[in-house]
Amino acid sequence: MQSFPAVDPIPLPAPIWLLKLLHIVTLSLHFVAVEMLLGGLLLAVLLSLFRSSTLSQVSARALARRLTVVMTFVINLAVPPLLFSQVLYGRALYTSSVLIGIYWISVVGLLMLTYWLLYQFSGRLQAGKSAWFAGLSAWLLAGCIARLLSTNMTLMLRPDVWRQMYSASAMGAFLPPHDVTIEPRWLLMMTGGFFIGGLWLVYLAGRSTFTAEEKRFLAGLGGKLAAFFGVVYLGIGLWAVSVQPEVVRNGLAGNGVWAATGDYSFYKYFGMAGYGWLVLVAAAILAAAVAGFGKVTAKWMSMVVVHLAVLIEIMLVVYRDGVRDITLLSRGYNVWDRAVATNWWVVGLFLILFVGGLGVIGWLISVVARSKKVMEGAA
Ligand code: HEM
């Protein structure tokens, strides 16, 4: 029985490859920000508990002050991939969103509460007050949001359970039946937080607003954390791949069996991104170990870990995109099978504004970089 709703008769306004490319770029940036939030926040909470250690307090305050800004990036970089995935996968994504409607809509409230708690956490820390409760509450809520997103992104791939869920409640009051892919999927993002959070500390160690002693502390702690959690992250990534159905793993190896509907062997390139991810995570673990055990605070190390973190997220998103497309294809939903009527004027205008927007962000960052420096310990 066909579970996917009828296709929208309005054609797509831009080529599918372009929408997918923009989706991958913007979602990778959303993931970088999400990982900084999930990891950086818990690290800041833990550091804040060592109240007699000046180095821990300076590091906790430095992270907390940045986290409210990171949150704006989490949200602003979330809207574009949400729009692109609704355009490309609307028939699956809208259905799953409606089926868990009450939980899905609760994300808005959870998000506002998390944001408010983040400001409480940061404000209390700057005032020298105990702040762990606000910080930990914000982290738990952010983890719940991540769990709801993983739940929805998994449910959209499971048309087989939609009818049963709709019969149980048309109000969206129930969560989906268990799926073996969800735990590793969610845990990959959660542990990725500590990995990227550790790399973030290594990056901060290269900033001139910290004293030499603070820099060594940040590099030592961040490097060791990233090296340890990098290994855990790698293990969970392999678990996440191992629980994928055979049809998905075959498809990502370029051996899809959909000859009747077309040649999809190009998904082997999406599969290769998985190997790219493995290599880059291994390289980041190595760099983190060097920074952590050697207490390397050089600027080049900061640049190395930033580039590795962004590339790792891009590889993850490309691979994940392949998993989604092949899973849907095996269930009768072909993302490439949509009518397209490209309006090149609109696409051109969009691209000009997109590049212009990136330019403005780059300019803002350069203004901040050139601004008068205040030492973090004195702030
Ligand atoms: C604290 C805030 C947030 C956290 C911790 C968070 C976390 C996550 C995580 C863990 C995923 C991956 C889910 C998976 O595939 O397993 C994800 C994906 C996603 N997030 Fe966020 N997110 C946050 C805020 C938002 C907001 C506000 C939006 C929308 C405006 C959003 C939109 C998305 C979308 C659309 C995806 C998946 C896109 C796709 O697969 O096509 N996120 N997020």
PDB file of C-alpha atoms and ligand atoms in Angstrom, residues 23 27 30-31 34 37-38 71 74-75 78-79 81-82 85 107 111 114 142-143 145-146 149-150 153 185-186 189 320 324, ligand 1:
ATOM      1  CA  HIS A  23      20.893  21.587   2.025  1.00  0.00           C
ATOM      2  CA  LEU A  27      23.029  21.460   7.482  1.00  0.00           C
ATOM      3  CA  HIS A  30      24.011  23.666  11.671  1.00  0.00           C
ATOM      4  CA  PHE A  31      25.737  20.492  12.889  1.00  0.00           C
ATOM      5  CA  VAL A  34      24.895  22.038  17.443  1.00  0.00           C
ATOM      6  CA  LEU A  37      26.486  23.753  21.964  1.00  0.00           C
ATOM      7  CA  LEU A  38      26.005  20.156  23.133  1.00  0.00           C
ATOM      8  CA  MET A  71      22.888  29.331  20.011  1.00  0.00           C
ATOM      9  CA  VAL A  74      22.332  26.865  15.899  1.00  0.00           C
ATOM     10  CA  ILE A  75      18.945  28.408  15.165  1.00  0.00           C
ATOM     11  CA  ALA A  78      18.804  25.372  11.183  1.00  0.00           C
ATOM     12  CA  VAL A  79      16.130  27.217   9.247  1.00  0.00           C
ATOM     13  CA  PRO A  81      18.161  23.025   5.958  1.00  0.00           C
ATOM     14  CA  LEU A  82      14.635  22.719   7.385  1.00  0.00           C
ATOM     15  CA  SER A  85      14.464  19.236   3.410  1.00  0.00           C
ATOM     16  CA  VAL A 107      10.570  21.968  20.298  1.00  0.00           C
ATOM     17  CA  LEU A 111      14.214  25.938  22.562  1.00  0.00           C
ATOM     18  CA  THR A 114      17.066  26.437  26.705  1.00  0.00           C
ATOM     19  CA  ALA A 142      19.166  20.661  24.317  1.00  0.00           C
ATOM     20  CA  GLY A 143      19.700  16.877  24.488  1.00  0.00           C
ATOM     21  CA  ILE A 145      15.620  18.656  21.353  1.00  0.00           C
ATOM     22  CA  ALA A 146      18.349  16.608  19.672  1.00  0.00           C
ATOM     23  CA  LEU A 149      15.030  15.738  15.875  1.00  0.00           C
ATOM     24  CA  SER A 150      16.603  12.280  15.604  1.00  0.00           C
ATOM     25  CA  MET A 153      14.359  12.276  10.968  1.00  0.00           C
ATOM     26  CA  ARG A 185      22.092   8.129  15.500  1.00  0.00           C
ATOM     27  CA  TRP A 186      21.308  10.288  18.525  1.00  0.00           C
ATOM     28  CA  MET A 189      25.444  13.642  17.813  1.00  0.00           C
ATOM     29  CA  ARG A 320      23.658  10.689   6.119  1.00  0.00           C
ATOM     30  CA  ARG A 324      18.172   8.799   3.763  1.00  0.00           C
TER      31      ARG A 324
HETATM   32  C1  HEM B   1      19.146  23.364  20.839  1.00  0.00           C
HETATM   33  C2  HEM B   1      18.752  23.371  19.607  1.00  0.00           C
HETATM   34  C3  HEM B   1      18.976  22.265  18.604  1.00  0.00           C
HETATM   35  C4  HEM B   1      19.647  21.103  18.716  1.00  0.00           C
HETATM   36  C5  HEM B   1      20.378  20.547  19.924  1.00  0.00           C
HETATM   37  C6  HEM B   1      19.553  20.436  17.433  1.00  0.00           C
HETATM   38  C7  HEM B   1      20.089  19.198  17.146  1.00  0.00           C
HETATM   39  C8  HEM B   1      19.956  18.519  15.967  1.00  0.00           C
HETATM   40  C9  HEM B   1      20.372  17.170  15.750  1.00  0.00           C
HETATM   41  C10 HEM B   1      21.015  16.273  16.771  1.00  0.00           C
HETATM   42  C11 HEM B   1      20.054  16.847  14.481  1.00  0.00           C
HETATM   43  C12 HEM B   1      20.333  15.515  13.793  1.00  0.00           C
HETATM   44  C13 HEM B   1      19.136  14.602  13.928  1.00  0.00           C
HETATM   45  C14 HEM B   1      19.378  13.281  13.263  1.00  0.00           C
HETATM   46  O1  HEM B   1      19.414  13.248  12.044  1.00  0.00           O
HETATM   47  O2  HEM B   1      19.520  12.291  13.966  1.00  0.00           O
HETATM   48  C15 HEM B   1      19.452  17.991  13.888  1.00  0.00           C
HETATM   49  C16 HEM B   1      18.990  18.046  12.611  1.00  0.00           C
HETATM   50  C17 HEM B   1      18.193  19.035  12.176  1.00  0.00           C
HETATM   51  N1  HEM B   1      17.853  20.193  12.825  1.00  0.00           N
HETATM   52 FE1  HEM B   1      18.530  20.795  14.607  1.00  0.00          FE
HETATM   53  N2  HEM B   1      18.848  21.208  16.567  1.00  0.00           N
HETATM   54  C18 HEM B   1      18.455  22.326  17.251  1.00  0.00           C
HETATM   55  C19 HEM B   1      17.672  23.340  16.778  1.00  0.00           C
HETATM   56  C20 HEM B   1      17.036  23.304  15.580  1.00  0.00           C
HETATM   57  C21 HEM B   1      16.034  24.252  15.134  1.00  0.00           C
HETATM   58  C22 HEM B   1      15.551  25.456  15.923  1.00  0.00           C
HETATM   59  C23 HEM B   1      15.637  23.847  13.905  1.00  0.00           C
HETATM   60  C24 HEM B   1      14.642  24.481  12.960  1.00  0.00           C
HETATM   61  C25 HEM B   1      14.411  25.729  12.796  1.00  0.00           C
HETATM   62  C26 HEM B   1      16.409  22.676  13.557  1.00  0.00           C
HETATM   63  C27 HEM B   1      16.330  22.029  12.357  1.00  0.00           C
HETATM   64  C28 HEM B   1      16.971  20.869  12.055  1.00  0.00           C
HETATM   65  C29 HEM B   1      16.753  20.142  10.835  1.00  0.00           C
HETATM   66  C30 HEM B   1      15.839  20.578   9.713  1.00  0.00           C
HETATM   67  C31 HEM B   1      17.530  18.986  10.914  1.00  0.00           C
HETATM   68  C32 HEM B   1      17.646  17.856   9.908  1.00  0.00           C
HETATM   69  C33 HEM B   1      17.655  18.271   8.535  1.00  0.00           C
HETATM   70  C34 HEM B   1      17.644  17.134   7.609  1.00  0.00           C
HETATM   71  O3  HEM B   1      17.952  16.016   7.927  1.00  0.00           O
HETATM   72  O4  HEM B   1      17.292  17.413   6.477  1.00  0.00           O
HETATM   73  N3  HEM B   1      17.239  22.372  14.586  1.00  0.00           N
HETATM   74  N4  HEM B   1      19.410  19.025  14.807  1.00  0.00           N
END
